[in-house]
Coordinates of C-alpha atoms in Angstrom, one line a residue:
M303 CA -24.1 22.5 -46.7
A304 CA -24.9 22.9 -43.0
A305 CA -26.8 26.1 -43.7
L306 CA -28.8 24.4 -46.5
L307 CA -29.7 21.5 -44.2
R308 CA -30.9 23.9 -41.5
K309 CA -33.1 25.6 -44.1
V310 CA -34.5 22.3 -45.2
W311 CA -35.2 21.3 -41.6
E312 CA -36.8 24.6 -40.8
S313 CA -39.1 24.2 -43.8
V314 CA -40.1 20.7 -42.6
S315 CA -40.7 22.0 -39.1
R316 CA -43.0 24.8 -40.4
S317 CA -44.8 22.2 -42.6
S318 CA -45.3 19.8 -39.7
K319 CA -46.6 22.6 -37.5
T320 CA -49.0 23.9 -40.1
T321 CA -50.2 20.3 -40.7
S322 CA -50.8 19.6 -37.0
E323 CA -52.8 22.8 -36.5
S324 CA -55.0 22.2 -39.5
S325 CA -56.1 18.7 -38.6
D326 CA -55.7 16.1 -35.9
R327 CA -56.5 13.2 -38.1
S328 CA -55.1 13.8 -41.5
V329 CA -51.9 15.2 -43.0
V330 CA -52.2 18.3 -45.2
V331 CA -49.5 18.1 -47.8
Q332 CA -48.2 21.4 -49.0
S333 CA -48.2 21.9 -52.8
S334 CA -45.1 24.1 -52.8
T335 CA -41.8 24.2 -51.0
G336 CA -40.9 27.7 -51.9
A337 CA -37.3 28.3 -52.6
F338 CA -36.6 24.6 -52.3
S339 CA -38.9 23.6 -55.2
H340 CA -36.0 24.4 -57.6
I341 CA -33.4 22.2 -55.9
P342 CA -32.2 19.6 -58.5
S343 CA -33.3 16.1 -57.5
D344 CA -29.7 14.8 -57.4
V345 CA -28.6 17.6 -55.1
F346 CA -31.6 16.9 -52.9
M347 CA -30.8 13.2 -52.7
H348 CA -27.3 14.1 -51.8
I349 CA -28.6 16.2 -48.9
L350 CA -30.8 13.3 -47.7
H351 CA -27.7 11.1 -47.3
F352 CA -26.5 13.4 -44.4
L353 CA -29.8 13.2 -42.5
E354 CA -31.0 10.7 -39.9
P355 CA -33.7 8.2 -41.0
R356 CA -36.4 9.9 -38.9
E357 CA -35.6 13.3 -40.4
V358 CA -35.7 11.8 -43.9
A359 CA -39.1 10.2 -43.2
K360 CA -40.5 13.6 -42.0
L361 CA -39.4 15.2 -45.2
S362 CA -42.0 13.1 -47.0
L363 CA -44.7 15.4 -45.4
V364 CA -43.5 18.5 -47.2
C365 CA -45.0 17.9 -50.6
K366 CA -45.8 15.1 -53.1
Y367 CA -42.6 15.6 -55.0
W368 CA -40.4 15.3 -52.0
K369 CA -42.5 12.3 -50.8
F370 CA -41.7 10.6 -54.1
L371 CA -38.0 11.3 -53.8
V372 CA -37.8 10.3 -50.1
S373 CA -39.4 7.0 -50.9
D374 CA -36.6 6.1 -53.3
N375 CA -35.4 2.5 -52.7
Q376 CA -31.8 3.4 -53.3
L377 CA -31.9 6.0 -50.6
W378 CA -33.2 3.6 -48.0
L379 CA -30.8 0.9 -49.1
Y380 CA -28.0 3.4 -48.4
L381 CA -29.5 4.3 -44.9
L382 CA -29.9 0.6 -44.1
Q383 CA -26.3 -0.1 -45.1
K384 CA -25.1 2.8 -43.1
E385 CA -26.6 1.3 -40.0
Q386 CA -24.9 -2.1 -40.5
N387 CA -21.7 -1.8 -38.4
Q388 CA -20.5 -5.4 -38.8
P389 CA -18.6 -7.0 -41.8
G390 CA -21.0 -9.0 -44.0
S391 CA -24.1 -7.8 -42.1
W392 CA -25.4 -5.7 -45.1
D393 CA -25.3 -8.7 -47.4
S394 CA -27.1 -10.8 -44.7
L395 CA -29.8 -8.1 -44.4
V396 CA -30.5 -8.1 -48.1
F397 CA -30.5 -11.9 -48.2
A398 CA -32.8 -12.1 -45.3
E399 CA -35.3 -9.6 -46.6
I400 CA -35.4 -11.2 -50.0
H401 CA -35.5 -14.9 -49.1
L402 CA -36.7 -15.2 -45.5
Q403 CA -39.1 -12.3 -45.2
M404 CA -42.2 -14.4 -45.8
G405 CA -41.4 -16.9 -43.1
Y406 CA -41.3 -20.7 -43.1
P407 CA -42.0 -22.6 -45.4
L408 CA -39.7 -20.5 -47.6
Q409 CA -40.9 -19.1 -50.9
T410 CA -39.3 -20.9 -53.8
F411 CA -40.5 -18.6 -56.6
Y412 CA -39.1 -15.2 -55.8
D413 CA -41.0 -13.4 -58.5
Q414 CA -44.2 -14.2 -56.5
M415 CA -42.9 -12.4 -53.4
P416 CA -44.4 -9.0 -52.6
Q417 CA -41.6 -6.4 -53.1
L418 CA -41.9 -4.1 -50.1
P419 CA -40.3 -0.7 -50.3
F420 CA -37.1 -0.5 -48.3
M421 CA -38.5 2.6 -46.5
H422 CA -41.1 0.3 -45.1
I423 CA -38.6 -2.4 -44.3
F424 CA -36.4 0.1 -42.5
G425 CA -39.4 1.2 -40.4
Q426 CA -40.5 -2.4 -39.6
R427 CA -37.0 -3.4 -38.6
A428 CA -36.8 -0.4 -36.3
K429 CA -40.0 -1.5 -34.6
A430 CA -39.2 -5.3 -34.5
P431 CA -39.2 -6.5 -30.9
G432 CA -36.0 -8.4 -31.2
A433 CA -35.5 -11.7 -29.4
I434 CA -33.6 -13.7 -26.9
I435 CA -31.3 -16.1 -28.8
I436 CA -30.2 -19.4 -27.3
D437 CA -27.9 -21.5 -29.5
G438 CA -28.1 -24.9 -27.9
G439 CA -24.8 -26.1 -29.3
S440 CA -23.4 -29.6 -28.9
G441 CA -20.5 -28.7 -26.7
Y442 CA -21.7 -25.6 -24.9
C443 CA -24.6 -23.1 -25.3
K444 CA -24.4 -19.4 -26.4
Y445 CA -27.1 -16.9 -25.4
G446 CA -27.8 -13.2 -25.7
W447 CA -29.9 -10.5 -27.4
S448 CA -30.6 -10.4 -31.1
K449 CA -29.9 -6.6 -31.2
Y450 CA -26.3 -7.2 -30.0
D451 CA -23.4 -8.0 -32.3
T452 CA -22.6 -11.2 -30.6
N453 CA -23.7 -13.5 -27.8
T454 CA -23.3 -12.2 -24.2
G455 CA -22.7 -15.5 -22.4
M456 CA -22.1 -19.2 -22.5
S457 CA -23.2 -22.2 -20.5
A458 CA -23.5 -26.0 -20.6
T459 CA -26.0 -27.4 -23.1
F460 CA -29.4 -28.5 -21.8
L461 CA -28.2 -32.1 -22.3
E462 CA -25.8 -31.6 -19.4
F463 CA -28.4 -30.1 -17.0
G464 CA -29.5 -32.7 -14.4
N465 CA -28.6 -36.3 -15.2
I466 CA -29.8 -39.0 -17.5
E467 CA -32.6 -40.0 -15.1
T468 CA -33.9 -36.5 -14.9
P469 CA -37.2 -36.1 -16.9
I470 CA -36.5 -33.9 -20.0
Y471 CA -39.2 -31.4 -19.0
S472 CA -37.5 -30.8 -15.7
R473 CA -34.1 -30.6 -17.3
L474 CA -35.2 -28.1 -19.9
R475 CA -37.1 -26.0 -17.3
H476 CA -33.9 -25.8 -15.2
F477 CA -31.8 -24.9 -18.3
F478 CA -34.0 -22.1 -19.5
A479 CA -34.6 -20.7 -16.0
T480 CA -30.8 -20.6 -15.6
I481 CA -30.3 -18.7 -18.9
Y482 CA -33.0 -16.1 -18.1
S483 CA -31.6 -15.6 -14.6
R484 CA -28.1 -15.0 -16.0
M485 CA -29.4 -12.5 -18.5
H486 CA -31.5 -10.7 -15.8
V487 CA -34.6 -10.7 -18.1
K488 CA -38.2 -12.0 -17.6
P489 CA -39.2 -14.8 -20.0
S490 CA -42.3 -12.8 -20.9
A491 CA -40.3 -9.8 -22.1
Q492 CA -39.4 -11.0 -25.7
P493 CA -39.8 -13.8 -28.2
I494 CA -37.1 -16.5 -28.2
V495 CA -35.2 -18.0 -31.1
L496 CA -33.8 -21.4 -30.1
S497 CA -31.1 -23.3 -32.0
V498 CA -31.9 -27.0 -31.5
P499 CA -28.9 -29.4 -31.6
I500 CA -29.1 -31.9 -34.5
C501 CA -30.2 -35.2 -33.1
H502 CA -32.3 -38.3 -34.0
Y503 CA -31.0 -38.2 -37.6
D504 CA -33.0 -41.0 -39.2
D505 CA -36.3 -40.9 -41.1
N506 CA -37.9 -43.8 -39.3
V507 CA -40.9 -43.7 -37.1
S508 CA -38.9 -43.8 -33.8
A509 CA -36.7 -40.9 -34.8
K510 CA -39.6 -38.8 -36.0
A511 CA -41.4 -39.4 -32.7
S512 CA -38.3 -38.4 -30.7
R513 CA -37.8 -35.2 -32.7
R514 CA -41.5 -34.3 -32.3
Q515 CA -41.4 -35.1 -28.6
L516 CA -38.3 -33.0 -28.0
K517 CA -39.8 -30.0 -29.9
E518 CA -43.1 -30.2 -28.1
T519 CA -41.4 -30.4 -24.8
I520 CA -39.3 -27.3 -25.6
H521 CA -42.5 -25.4 -26.5
S522 CA -44.3 -26.7 -23.5
V523 CA -41.6 -25.6 -21.1
L524 CA -41.2 -22.1 -22.6
F525 CA -44.9 -21.4 -22.8
D526 CA -45.3 -22.5 -19.2
M527 CA -42.7 -19.8 -18.4
N528 CA -44.9 -17.3 -20.3
V529 CA -42.5 -16.7 -23.3
P530 CA -44.7 -14.8 -25.8
A531 CA -43.4 -16.6 -29.0
V532 CA -41.0 -19.4 -29.8
C533 CA -39.0 -20.1 -32.9
A534 CA -37.1 -23.4 -32.7
I535 CA -34.9 -24.3 -35.6
N536 CA -32.1 -26.8 -36.0
Q537 CA -28.5 -25.7 -36.0
A538 CA -27.7 -26.8 -39.5
T539 CA -30.5 -24.7 -41.1
L540 CA -29.4 -21.6 -39.1
A541 CA -25.8 -22.1 -40.2
L542 CA -27.0 -22.3 -43.8
Y543 CA -28.9 -19.0 -43.4
A544 CA -25.8 -17.4 -41.9
A545 CA -23.9 -18.3 -45.1
K546 CA -26.7 -16.6 -47.0
Q547 CA -28.0 -19.8 -48.5
T548 CA -31.4 -21.5 -48.4
S549 CA -30.3 -24.8 -50.0
G550 CA -27.2 -26.9 -49.7
I551 CA -25.4 -29.4 -47.5
V552 CA -24.3 -28.3 -44.1
V553 CA -21.3 -30.2 -42.6
N554 CA -21.6 -29.6 -38.8
I555 CA -18.5 -30.7 -36.9
G556 CA -20.0 -30.9 -33.5
F557 CA -18.5 -31.8 -30.1
H558 CA -18.9 -35.6 -30.3
C559 CA -19.7 -36.2 -34.0
T560 CA -20.0 -34.7 -37.4
S561 CA -23.3 -34.6 -39.3
V562 CA -23.8 -34.1 -43.0
V563 CA -27.2 -32.5 -43.5
P564 CA -28.9 -31.9 -46.9
I565 CA -31.3 -28.9 -46.8
L566 CA -33.6 -27.8 -49.6
H567 CA -35.4 -24.4 -49.3
G568 CA -34.7 -24.4 -45.5
K569 CA -36.1 -28.0 -44.9
V570 CA -33.9 -30.9 -43.9
M571 CA -34.1 -33.6 -46.4
R572 CA -34.2 -36.6 -44.1
K573 CA -35.6 -38.8 -46.8
V574 CA -32.4 -38.2 -48.8
G575 CA -30.4 -39.1 -45.7
V576 CA -28.4 -37.3 -43.0
E577 CA -24.9 -38.8 -42.8
V578 CA -23.3 -39.1 -39.4
V579 CA -19.6 -39.6 -38.7
G580 CA -18.4 -40.4 -35.2
M581 CA -15.6 -37.9 -35.3
G582 CA -16.1 -34.5 -33.6
G583 CA -14.1 -31.7 -32.0
L584 CA -13.5 -33.8 -28.8
K585 CA -11.8 -36.5 -30.9
L586 CA -9.5 -34.0 -32.6
T587 CA -8.6 -32.5 -29.2
G588 CA -7.9 -36.0 -27.8
F589 CA -5.7 -36.9 -30.7
L590 CA -3.6 -33.8 -30.3
R591 CA -3.3 -34.5 -26.6
E592 CA -1.9 -38.0 -27.3
R593 CA 0.6 -36.6 -29.8
M594 CA 1.7 -34.0 -27.2
Q595 CA 2.1 -36.6 -24.5
Q596 CA 4.2 -38.7 -26.9
Q597 CA 6.5 -35.6 -27.3
N598 CA 6.7 -35.4 -23.4
M599 CA 4.9 -32.0 -23.4
N600 CA 3.5 -31.1 -20.0
F601 CA 0.1 -29.3 -19.7
E602 CA -2.5 -29.0 -17.1
S603 CA -5.8 -29.4 -18.8
L604 CA -7.7 -30.1 -22.1
Y605 CA -8.3 -26.4 -22.3
T606 CA -4.6 -25.9 -23.1
V607 CA -4.8 -28.6 -25.8
R608 CA -7.9 -27.0 -27.3
S609 CA -6.3 -23.6 -27.3
L610 CA -3.3 -25.0 -29.3
K611 CA -5.7 -26.8 -31.7
E612 CA -7.6 -23.6 -32.3
N613 CA -4.5 -21.4 -32.8
L614 CA -1.9 -23.6 -34.4
C615 CA -3.6 -26.5 -36.2
Y616 CA -4.6 -26.5 -39.8
V617 CA -5.6 -28.9 -42.6
A618 CA -2.9 -29.6 -45.3
A619 CA -3.8 -29.3 -48.9
D620 CA -1.5 -32.3 -49.6
Y621 CA -0.7 -34.4 -46.6
E622 CA 2.2 -36.3 -48.0
A623 CA 3.9 -33.1 -49.2
E624 CA 3.4 -31.4 -45.9
L625 CA 5.3 -34.2 -44.1
S626 CA 8.5 -33.0 -45.7
K627 CA 8.1 -29.4 -44.7
D628 CA 9.3 -27.6 -41.6
T629 CA 5.9 -26.7 -39.9
R630 CA 7.1 -25.7 -36.5
A631 CA 5.1 -22.9 -34.8
S632 CA 4.7 -21.7 -31.2
F633 CA 1.8 -20.3 -29.2
Q634 CA 1.6 -19.0 -25.6
V635 CA -1.2 -20.3 -23.5
A636 CA -2.1 -18.1 -20.5
S637 CA -0.7 -19.3 -17.2
E638 CA 1.0 -22.3 -18.9
G639 CA 3.7 -20.6 -21.2
W640 CA 4.9 -21.4 -24.7
F641 CA 4.2 -24.6 -26.7
T642 CA 5.8 -25.5 -30.0
L643 CA 4.1 -28.0 -32.4
S644 CA 5.3 -29.4 -35.7
K645 CA 3.7 -32.2 -37.6
E646 CA 0.9 -32.3 -35.0
R647 CA -0.4 -29.1 -36.4
F648 CA -1.7 -30.7 -39.6
Q649 CA -2.0 -34.3 -38.4
T650 CA -4.8 -33.4 -36.0
G651 CA -7.0 -32.2 -38.8
E652 CA -6.0 -35.1 -41.1
I653 CA -7.9 -37.6 -39.0
L654 CA -11.1 -36.0 -40.4
F655 CA -10.1 -37.6 -43.7
K656 CA -8.2 -40.5 -42.4
P657 CA -9.9 -41.7 -39.2
R658 CA -7.6 -44.8 -39.0
M659 CA -4.8 -42.4 -37.9
A660 CA -6.8 -42.0 -34.7
G661 CA -7.6 -45.8 -34.4
A662 CA -11.2 -45.3 -35.7
T663 CA -12.9 -47.4 -38.3
M664 CA -15.4 -45.1 -40.1
M665 CA -15.8 -43.1 -43.3
G666 CA -13.7 -40.0 -43.8
L667 CA -15.4 -36.6 -44.0
H668 CA -15.0 -36.4 -47.7
Q669 CA -16.5 -39.8 -48.2
A670 CA -19.6 -39.0 -46.1
V671 CA -20.2 -35.7 -48.0
A672 CA -19.7 -37.5 -51.4
H673 CA -22.1 -40.2 -50.2
C674 CA -24.7 -37.6 -49.3
M675 CA -24.3 -35.9 -52.7
D676 CA -24.8 -39.1 -54.5
H677 CA -28.1 -39.7 -52.6
C678 CA -29.2 -36.1 -53.4
Q679 CA -28.6 -36.6 -57.1
S680 CA -30.4 -40.0 -57.1
A681 CA -33.4 -38.6 -55.3
A682 CA -34.2 -36.2 -58.1
I683 CA -36.5 -34.2 -55.8
T684 CA -36.2 -31.0 -57.7
A685 CA -35.5 -29.8 -61.3
N686 CA -32.5 -27.8 -59.9
E687 CA -29.8 -30.4 -59.8
S688 CA -27.3 -28.0 -58.3
W689 CA -29.1 -27.4 -55.0
F690 CA -26.8 -29.7 -53.1
K691 CA -23.5 -28.4 -54.6
T692 CA -23.0 -25.7 -52.0
V693 CA -21.4 -27.1 -48.9
V694 CA -21.4 -25.0 -45.8
L695 CA -19.1 -25.9 -42.9
A696 CA -20.2 -25.2 -39.3
G697 CA -18.9 -25.9 -35.8
G698 CA -15.8 -24.8 -33.9
S699 CA -13.5 -27.4 -35.4
A700 CA -14.7 -26.6 -38.9
C701 CA -12.8 -23.3 -38.5
L702 CA -9.4 -25.1 -39.0
P703 CA -7.6 -23.2 -41.8
G704 CA -7.5 -25.1 -45.1
L705 CA -10.4 -27.5 -44.3
A706 CA -12.8 -26.0 -46.9
E707 CA -10.2 -26.1 -49.7
R708 CA -9.1 -29.7 -48.8
L709 CA -12.7 -31.0 -48.7
E710 CA -13.5 -29.4 -52.0
K711 CA -10.4 -30.9 -53.6
E712 CA -11.2 -34.4 -52.2
L713 CA -14.8 -34.2 -53.4
H714 CA -13.6 -33.4 -57.0
G715 CA -11.4 -36.5 -56.8
L716 CA -14.2 -38.8 -55.5
L717 CA -17.2 -37.7 -57.5
S718 CA -18.0 -38.1 -61.2
P719 CA -17.4 -34.9 -63.3
S720 CA -21.1 -34.4 -63.8
V721 CA -21.7 -34.2 -60.0
A722 CA -18.4 -32.5 -59.0
N723 CA -18.8 -29.7 -61.5
G724 CA -20.0 -26.5 -59.6
I725 CA -19.2 -27.8 -56.1
R726 CA -18.1 -25.1 -53.7
V727 CA -17.2 -25.5 -50.0
L728 CA -17.7 -22.5 -47.8
P729 CA -15.9 -22.1 -44.5
P730 CA -18.0 -21.2 -41.4
P731 CA -19.2 -17.6 -42.2
Y732 CA -19.1 -16.6 -38.5
G733 CA -16.7 -19.2 -37.1
E734 CA -18.1 -21.3 -34.3
K735 CA -21.0 -18.8 -33.9
S736 CA -22.6 -19.4 -37.3
A737 CA -25.8 -20.9 -35.9
W738 CA -26.0 -17.9 -33.5
F739 CA -25.8 -15.4 -36.4
G740 CA -28.4 -17.4 -38.4
A741 CA -30.8 -16.9 -35.5
K742 CA -29.8 -13.2 -35.3
I743 CA -30.7 -12.8 -39.0
I744 CA -34.2 -14.3 -38.5
S745 CA -34.9 -12.3 -35.3
N746 CA -34.0 -9.0 -36.9
L747 CA -36.3 -9.5 -39.9
S748 CA -38.8 -6.7 -40.7
T749 CA -41.6 -9.3 -40.5
F750 CA -40.4 -11.0 -37.2
P751 CA -41.9 -12.8 -35.4
G752 CA -44.5 -13.3 -38.1
S753 CA -44.8 -16.9 -39.3
W754 CA -41.4 -17.8 -37.9
C755 CA -42.7 -18.2 -34.4
M756 CA -45.3 -20.2 -32.6
R757 CA -47.5 -18.5 -30.0
K758 CA -49.0 -20.1 -26.9
K759 CA -52.5 -20.1 -28.3
Q760 CA -51.3 -22.0 -31.4
F761 CA -49.6 -24.7 -29.3
R762 CA -51.8 -27.8 -28.9
P763 CA -49.7 -30.9 -28.0
N764 CA -51.6 -34.2 -28.0
V765 CA -51.1 -35.1 -24.4
R766 CA -49.3 -32.3 -22.6
R767 CA -48.1 -34.0 -19.4
S768 CA -47.0 -37.1 -21.2
L769 CA -44.1 -35.1 -22.4
M770 CA -42.6 -35.1 -18.9
V771 CA -40.5 -38.2 -19.6
T772 CA -36.9 -39.0 -20.4
I773 CA -36.4 -39.3 -24.1
F774 CA -32.6 -39.5 -24.2
N775 CA -32.3 -42.9 -22.3

């Protein structure tokens, strides 16, 4: 096999040399490949699987027949798949190139999309500039490069930079300057994909103005820092893309609260209504801390409690039945030793469904999602009545084992059979980093930055300096 590959490559080299000598502008395609013209196509395709993509592309210069074989979509699908070194990344690539390639707004009729050959897609992805990704987060921010498998660092969110009296322009400028400084990169080097925290949930005039003002301020700050292109998308939409969906309901369990966000073809359906529950990850951690204190457990910080929540807690499929079981388990926290939890393990997650256990008067998570689904069905905004029946969980606390199964079970019990039929609840596809990976999917598209990004010459805010005001007071 090695000898055969060498002969093939020698043939290509001779062909390329002859071509370059004959003309500087055009490629002269040989009409014959000599001894190789009789290689069966299936054997030839098998050989191509062992070559690197650049070598495969060069083979297309040999003759028209080889150009035809080398351009085969299945071959380049294989080569693309071979380059994906992370679980699920291949499926994400195919999803992205089919559904997100044309940019925002998303195409809704896929038969109208131009079907680019995967050889072209491979080449475009190789030439894509990549991007700096900043996932704003609600508890802390994650940042890094789109070409890497995961984020490279974390910091406080921009809401925690400065104080409440600090103008939002100044706060954002300090935030982005800090991130770029930590990454040792110039703002002008690459486009940026920014995950914007979900805020100003309502569909009224005031909320719309606040969202618009925040987004314009973000663009204003970044363009003042000479960032070449900006793509700012809310966290819920990015988490949905990470789950390889373009429509559905995203349940984002944030740091302070939980938002239930209906999304159709990548657009948040605020007219349908975004449900907000005042129960977030901090409340779960606080509840576990109180239970541990009641058991006279000594610990130094909330970090210890959060570590126990993330490693020992889960959501019971049947709360009452779980109470009669022996659920003791232990975990060692660095520098603090071993901790053993019992009923606290599943009682912590239970407050999502029974907030009264934590002394809170509000809807349970399942009730908020069911309420949102009822609104989606009543709105009748599309002929496809199943668009809202895929629920995607997002956020760190959404990673609790058993949460997706329990929520799905509760929804079937709350909703009418016609609405409940076909509901599926998906756990966070990439854990607490789902929004990060949604941004990574977009920034590695073969057409990025394309229509996903805004460039400085396109940015025309109404009154630029009027944005330098505090909008979170």
